[in-house]
PDB file of C-alpha atoms in Angstrom:
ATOM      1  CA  UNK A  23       7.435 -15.229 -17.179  1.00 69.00           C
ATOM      2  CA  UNK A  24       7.253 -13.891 -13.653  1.00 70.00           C
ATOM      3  CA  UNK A  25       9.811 -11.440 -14.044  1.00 77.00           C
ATOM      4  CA  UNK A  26       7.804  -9.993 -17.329  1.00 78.00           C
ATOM      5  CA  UNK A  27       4.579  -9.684 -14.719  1.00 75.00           C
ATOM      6  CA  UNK A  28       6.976  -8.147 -12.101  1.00 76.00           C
ATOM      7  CA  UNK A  29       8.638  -5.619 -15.453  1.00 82.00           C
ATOM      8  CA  UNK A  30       4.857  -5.049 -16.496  1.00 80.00           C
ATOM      9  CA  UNK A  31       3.504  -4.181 -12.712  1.00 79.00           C
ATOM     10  CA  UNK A  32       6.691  -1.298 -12.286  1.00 83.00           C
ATOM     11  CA  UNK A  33       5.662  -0.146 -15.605  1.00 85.00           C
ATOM     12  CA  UNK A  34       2.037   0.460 -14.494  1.00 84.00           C
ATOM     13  CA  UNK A  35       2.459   1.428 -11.406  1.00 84.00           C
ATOM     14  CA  UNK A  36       5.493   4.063 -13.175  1.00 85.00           C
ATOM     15  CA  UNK A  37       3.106   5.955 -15.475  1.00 89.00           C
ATOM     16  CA  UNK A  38       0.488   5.504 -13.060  1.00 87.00           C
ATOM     17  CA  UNK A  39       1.702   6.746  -9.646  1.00 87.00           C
ATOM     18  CA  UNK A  40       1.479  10.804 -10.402  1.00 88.00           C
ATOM     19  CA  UNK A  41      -2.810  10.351 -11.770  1.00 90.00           C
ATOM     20  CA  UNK A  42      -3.749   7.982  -9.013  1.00 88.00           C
ATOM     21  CA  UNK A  43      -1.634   9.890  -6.313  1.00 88.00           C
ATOM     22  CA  UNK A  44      -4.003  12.910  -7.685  1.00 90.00           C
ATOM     23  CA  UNK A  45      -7.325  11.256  -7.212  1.00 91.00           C
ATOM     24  CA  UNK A  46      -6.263   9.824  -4.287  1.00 88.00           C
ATOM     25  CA  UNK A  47      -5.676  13.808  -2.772  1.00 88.00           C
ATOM     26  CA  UNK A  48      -9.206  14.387  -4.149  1.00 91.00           C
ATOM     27  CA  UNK A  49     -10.472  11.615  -2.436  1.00 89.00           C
ATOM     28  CA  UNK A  50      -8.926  11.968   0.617  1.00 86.00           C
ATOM     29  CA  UNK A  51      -6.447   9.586   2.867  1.00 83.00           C
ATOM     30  CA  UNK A  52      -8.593   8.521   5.285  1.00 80.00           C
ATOM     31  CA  UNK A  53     -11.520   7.221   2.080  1.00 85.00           C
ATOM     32  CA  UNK A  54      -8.452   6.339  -0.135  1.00 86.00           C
ATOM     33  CA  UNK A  55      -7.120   4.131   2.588  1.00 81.00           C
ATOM     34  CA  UNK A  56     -10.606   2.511   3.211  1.00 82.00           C
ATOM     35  CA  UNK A  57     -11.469   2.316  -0.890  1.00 85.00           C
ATOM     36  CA  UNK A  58      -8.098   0.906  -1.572  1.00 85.00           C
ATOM     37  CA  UNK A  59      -7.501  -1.686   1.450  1.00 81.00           C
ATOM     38  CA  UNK A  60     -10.270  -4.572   0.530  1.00 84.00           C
ATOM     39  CA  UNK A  61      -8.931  -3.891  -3.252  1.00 86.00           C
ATOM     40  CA  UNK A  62      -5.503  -4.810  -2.560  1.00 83.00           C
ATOM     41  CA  UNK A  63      -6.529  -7.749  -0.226  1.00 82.00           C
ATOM     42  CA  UNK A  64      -8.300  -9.127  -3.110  1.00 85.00           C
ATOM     43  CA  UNK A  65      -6.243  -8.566  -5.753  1.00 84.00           C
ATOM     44  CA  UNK A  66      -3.506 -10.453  -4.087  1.00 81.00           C
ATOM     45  CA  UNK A  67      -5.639 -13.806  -3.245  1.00 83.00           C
ATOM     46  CA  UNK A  68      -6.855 -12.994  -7.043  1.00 84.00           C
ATOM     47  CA  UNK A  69      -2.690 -13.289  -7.471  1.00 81.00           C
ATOM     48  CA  UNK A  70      -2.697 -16.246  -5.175  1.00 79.00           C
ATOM     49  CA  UNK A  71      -5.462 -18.412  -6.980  1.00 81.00           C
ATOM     50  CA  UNK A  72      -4.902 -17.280 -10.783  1.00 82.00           C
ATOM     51  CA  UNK A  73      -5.369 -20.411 -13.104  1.00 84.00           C
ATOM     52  CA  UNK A  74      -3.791 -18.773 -15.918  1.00 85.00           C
ATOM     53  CA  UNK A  75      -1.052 -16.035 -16.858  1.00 83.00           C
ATOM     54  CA  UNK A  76      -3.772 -13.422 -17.878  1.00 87.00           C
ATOM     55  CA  UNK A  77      -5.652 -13.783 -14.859  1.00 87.00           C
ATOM     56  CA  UNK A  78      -2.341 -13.379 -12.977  1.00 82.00           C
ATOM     57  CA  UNK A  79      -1.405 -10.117 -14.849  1.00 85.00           C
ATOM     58  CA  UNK A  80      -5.213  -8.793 -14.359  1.00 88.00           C
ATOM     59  CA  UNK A  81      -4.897  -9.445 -10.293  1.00 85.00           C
ATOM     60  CA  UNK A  82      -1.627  -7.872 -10.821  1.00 83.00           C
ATOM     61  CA  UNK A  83      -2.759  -4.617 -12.237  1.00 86.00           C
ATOM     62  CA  UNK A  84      -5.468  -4.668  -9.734  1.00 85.00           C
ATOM     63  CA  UNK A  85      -3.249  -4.486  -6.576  1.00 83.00           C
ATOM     64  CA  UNK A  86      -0.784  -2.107  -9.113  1.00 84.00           C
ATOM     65  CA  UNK A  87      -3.412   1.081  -9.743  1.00 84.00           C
ATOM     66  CA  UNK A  88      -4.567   1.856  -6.323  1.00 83.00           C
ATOM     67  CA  UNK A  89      -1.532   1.111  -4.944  1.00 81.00           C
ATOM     68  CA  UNK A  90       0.942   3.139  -7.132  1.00 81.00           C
ATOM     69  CA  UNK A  91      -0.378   6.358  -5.832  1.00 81.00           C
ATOM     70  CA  UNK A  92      -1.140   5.740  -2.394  1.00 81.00           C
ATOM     71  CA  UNK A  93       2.132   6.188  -0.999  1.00 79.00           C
ATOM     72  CA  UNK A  94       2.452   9.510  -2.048  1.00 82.00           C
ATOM     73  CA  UNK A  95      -1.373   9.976  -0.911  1.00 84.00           C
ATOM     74  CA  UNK A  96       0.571   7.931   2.648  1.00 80.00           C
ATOM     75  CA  UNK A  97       3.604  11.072   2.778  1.00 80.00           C
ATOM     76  CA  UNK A  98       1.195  13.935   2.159  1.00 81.00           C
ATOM     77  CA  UNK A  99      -1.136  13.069   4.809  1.00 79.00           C
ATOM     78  CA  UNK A 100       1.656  11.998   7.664  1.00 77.00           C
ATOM     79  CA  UNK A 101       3.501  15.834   6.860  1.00 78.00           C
ATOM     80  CA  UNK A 102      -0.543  16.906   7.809  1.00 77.00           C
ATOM     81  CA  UNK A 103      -0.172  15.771  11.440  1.00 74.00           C
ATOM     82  CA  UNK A 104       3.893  14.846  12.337  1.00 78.00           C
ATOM     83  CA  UNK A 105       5.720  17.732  13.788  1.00 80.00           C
ATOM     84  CA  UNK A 106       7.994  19.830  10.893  1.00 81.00           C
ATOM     85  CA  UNK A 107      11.041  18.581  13.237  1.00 84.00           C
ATOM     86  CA  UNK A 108      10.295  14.638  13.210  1.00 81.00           C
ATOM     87  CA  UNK A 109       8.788  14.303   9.384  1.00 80.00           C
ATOM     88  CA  UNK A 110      12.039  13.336   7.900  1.00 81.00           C
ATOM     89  CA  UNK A 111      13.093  10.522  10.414  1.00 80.00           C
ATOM     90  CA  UNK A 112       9.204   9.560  10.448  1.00 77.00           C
ATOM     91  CA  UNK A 113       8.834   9.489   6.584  1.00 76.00           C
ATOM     92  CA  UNK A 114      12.349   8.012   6.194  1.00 76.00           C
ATOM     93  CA  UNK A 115      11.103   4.730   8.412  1.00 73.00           C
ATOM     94  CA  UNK A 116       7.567   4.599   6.370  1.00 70.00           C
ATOM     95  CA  UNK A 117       8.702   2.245   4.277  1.00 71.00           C
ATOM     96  CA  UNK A 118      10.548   0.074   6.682  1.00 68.00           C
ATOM     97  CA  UNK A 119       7.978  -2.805   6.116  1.00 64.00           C
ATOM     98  CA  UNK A 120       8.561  -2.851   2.476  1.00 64.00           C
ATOM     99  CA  UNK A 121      11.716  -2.848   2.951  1.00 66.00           C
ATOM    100  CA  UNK A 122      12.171  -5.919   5.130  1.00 67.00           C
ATOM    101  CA  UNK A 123       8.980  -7.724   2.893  1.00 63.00           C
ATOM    102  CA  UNK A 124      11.388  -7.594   0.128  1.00 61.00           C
ATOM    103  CA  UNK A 125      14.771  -8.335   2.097  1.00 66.00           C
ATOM    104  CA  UNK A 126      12.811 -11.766   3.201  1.00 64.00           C
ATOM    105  CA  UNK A 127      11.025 -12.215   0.047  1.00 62.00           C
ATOM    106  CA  UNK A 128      13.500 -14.729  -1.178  1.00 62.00           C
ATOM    107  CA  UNK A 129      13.509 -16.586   1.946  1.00 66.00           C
ATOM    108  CA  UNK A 130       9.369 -16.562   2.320  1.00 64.00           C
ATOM    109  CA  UNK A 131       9.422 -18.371  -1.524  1.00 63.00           C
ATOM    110  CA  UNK A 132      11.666 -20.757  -0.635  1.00 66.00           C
ATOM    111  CA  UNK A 133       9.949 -21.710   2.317  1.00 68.00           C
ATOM    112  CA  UNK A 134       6.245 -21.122   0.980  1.00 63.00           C
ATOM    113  CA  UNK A 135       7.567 -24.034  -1.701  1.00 63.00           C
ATOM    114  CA  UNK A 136       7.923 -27.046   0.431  1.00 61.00           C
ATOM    115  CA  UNK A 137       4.553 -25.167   2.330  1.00 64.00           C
ATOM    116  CA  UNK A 138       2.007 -24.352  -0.348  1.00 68.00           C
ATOM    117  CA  UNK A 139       2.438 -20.766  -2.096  1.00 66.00           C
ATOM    118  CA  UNK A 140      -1.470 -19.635  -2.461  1.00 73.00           C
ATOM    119  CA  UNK A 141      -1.021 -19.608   1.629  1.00 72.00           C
ATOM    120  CA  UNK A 142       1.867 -16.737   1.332  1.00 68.00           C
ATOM    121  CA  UNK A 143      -0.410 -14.229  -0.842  1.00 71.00           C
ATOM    122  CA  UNK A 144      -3.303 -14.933   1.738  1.00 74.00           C
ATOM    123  CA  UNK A 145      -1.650 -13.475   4.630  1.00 72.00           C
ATOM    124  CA  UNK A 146      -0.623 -11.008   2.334  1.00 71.00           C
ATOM    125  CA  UNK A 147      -3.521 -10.153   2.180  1.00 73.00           C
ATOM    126  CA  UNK A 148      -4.247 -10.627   5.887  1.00 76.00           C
ATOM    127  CA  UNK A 149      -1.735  -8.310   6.786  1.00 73.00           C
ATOM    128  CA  UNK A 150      -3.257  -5.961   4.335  1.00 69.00           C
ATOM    129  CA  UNK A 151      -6.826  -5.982   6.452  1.00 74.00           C
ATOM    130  CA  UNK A 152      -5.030  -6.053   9.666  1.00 74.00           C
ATOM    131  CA  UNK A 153      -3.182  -2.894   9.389  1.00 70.00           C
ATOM    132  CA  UNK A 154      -6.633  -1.284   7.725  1.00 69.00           C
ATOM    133  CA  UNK A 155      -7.704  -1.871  11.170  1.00 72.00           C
ATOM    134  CA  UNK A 156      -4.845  -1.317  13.456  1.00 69.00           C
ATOM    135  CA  UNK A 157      -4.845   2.193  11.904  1.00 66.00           C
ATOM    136  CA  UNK A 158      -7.954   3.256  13.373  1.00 64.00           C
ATOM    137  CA  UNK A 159      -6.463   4.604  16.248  1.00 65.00           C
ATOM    138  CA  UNK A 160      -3.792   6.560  14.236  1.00 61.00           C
ATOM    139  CA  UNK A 161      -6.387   8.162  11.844  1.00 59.00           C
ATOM    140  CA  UNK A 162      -7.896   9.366  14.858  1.00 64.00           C
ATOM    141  CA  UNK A 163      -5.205  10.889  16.339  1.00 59.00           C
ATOM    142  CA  UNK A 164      -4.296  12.388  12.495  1.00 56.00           C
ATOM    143  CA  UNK A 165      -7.959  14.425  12.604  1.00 58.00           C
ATOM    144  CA  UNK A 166      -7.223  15.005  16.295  1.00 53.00           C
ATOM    145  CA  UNK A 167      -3.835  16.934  15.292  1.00 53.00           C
ATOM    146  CA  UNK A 168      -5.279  18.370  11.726  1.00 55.00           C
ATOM    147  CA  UNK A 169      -7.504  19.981  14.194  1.00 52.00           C
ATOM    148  CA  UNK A 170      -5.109  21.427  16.596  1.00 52.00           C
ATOM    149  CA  UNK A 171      -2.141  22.336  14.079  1.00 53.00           C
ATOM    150  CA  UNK A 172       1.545  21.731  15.799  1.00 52.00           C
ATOM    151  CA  UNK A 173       3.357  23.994  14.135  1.00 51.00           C
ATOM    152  CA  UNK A 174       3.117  27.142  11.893  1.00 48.00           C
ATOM    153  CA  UNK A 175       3.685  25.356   8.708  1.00 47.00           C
TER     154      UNK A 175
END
């Protein structure tokens, strides 16, 4: 059953991705990040506390939409402000954290079973919020830099 949620979120998120990356551009990073963060901290307690398998799917294609395009939204905006010379290496380490969140995935289940699992998707969620805020500093610097371009394109 969870691997038909899991085959039903890539499939959203797959025809998804190209329209919400779009509005996402019209939006703007900065608003996308702040529409989209309290969304995705939701949907995944939604995830955490679903009674039911359709309530599970629904939290799951909440977190899915916004999410699907942001990290394109996430690349266009970081090629804005990082130096032509440093975007690869920069973008190439951008999804680090996903990386590793998958890589100990396994071993968070496992231990979130003898714990109690609805705790895991809350400081999902935490995290989420958290790094809303801890980029407040970074968006600043990104109009800082839009303002003073680095290089000539």
């Amino acid at each position: 059953t969870i691997g038909k949620v899991i085959a039903f979120y890539g499939l959203v998120t797959g025809i998804a991705t190209p329209f919400i990356a779009r509005l996402g551009e019209r939006v703007g990073p900065d608003r996308w990040i702040a529409l989209t963060t309290p969304v995705l901290a939701i949907s995944i307690i939604g995830m955490a506390f679903a009674p039911s398998l359709p309530l599970l799917v629904a939290a799951q294609l909440l977190r899915a939409l916004p999410q699907s395009g942001t990290q394109a939204v996430l690349y266009a905006h970081m090629a804005e402000f990082v130096p032509r010379t440093l975007r690869a290496s920069v973008m190439g380490l951008s999804p680090l954290p996903r990386n590793v969140a998958m890589l100990l995935a396994p071993f968070t289940a496992a231990l979130a079973s003898s714990i109690a699992l609805p705790l895991v998707f809350v400081l999902g969620a935490a995290a989420y919020v958290s790094a809303f805020f801890a980029s407040f500093p970074l968006r600043q610097a990104s109009n800082i830099a839009r303002a003073t371009p680095n290089d000539p394109g």
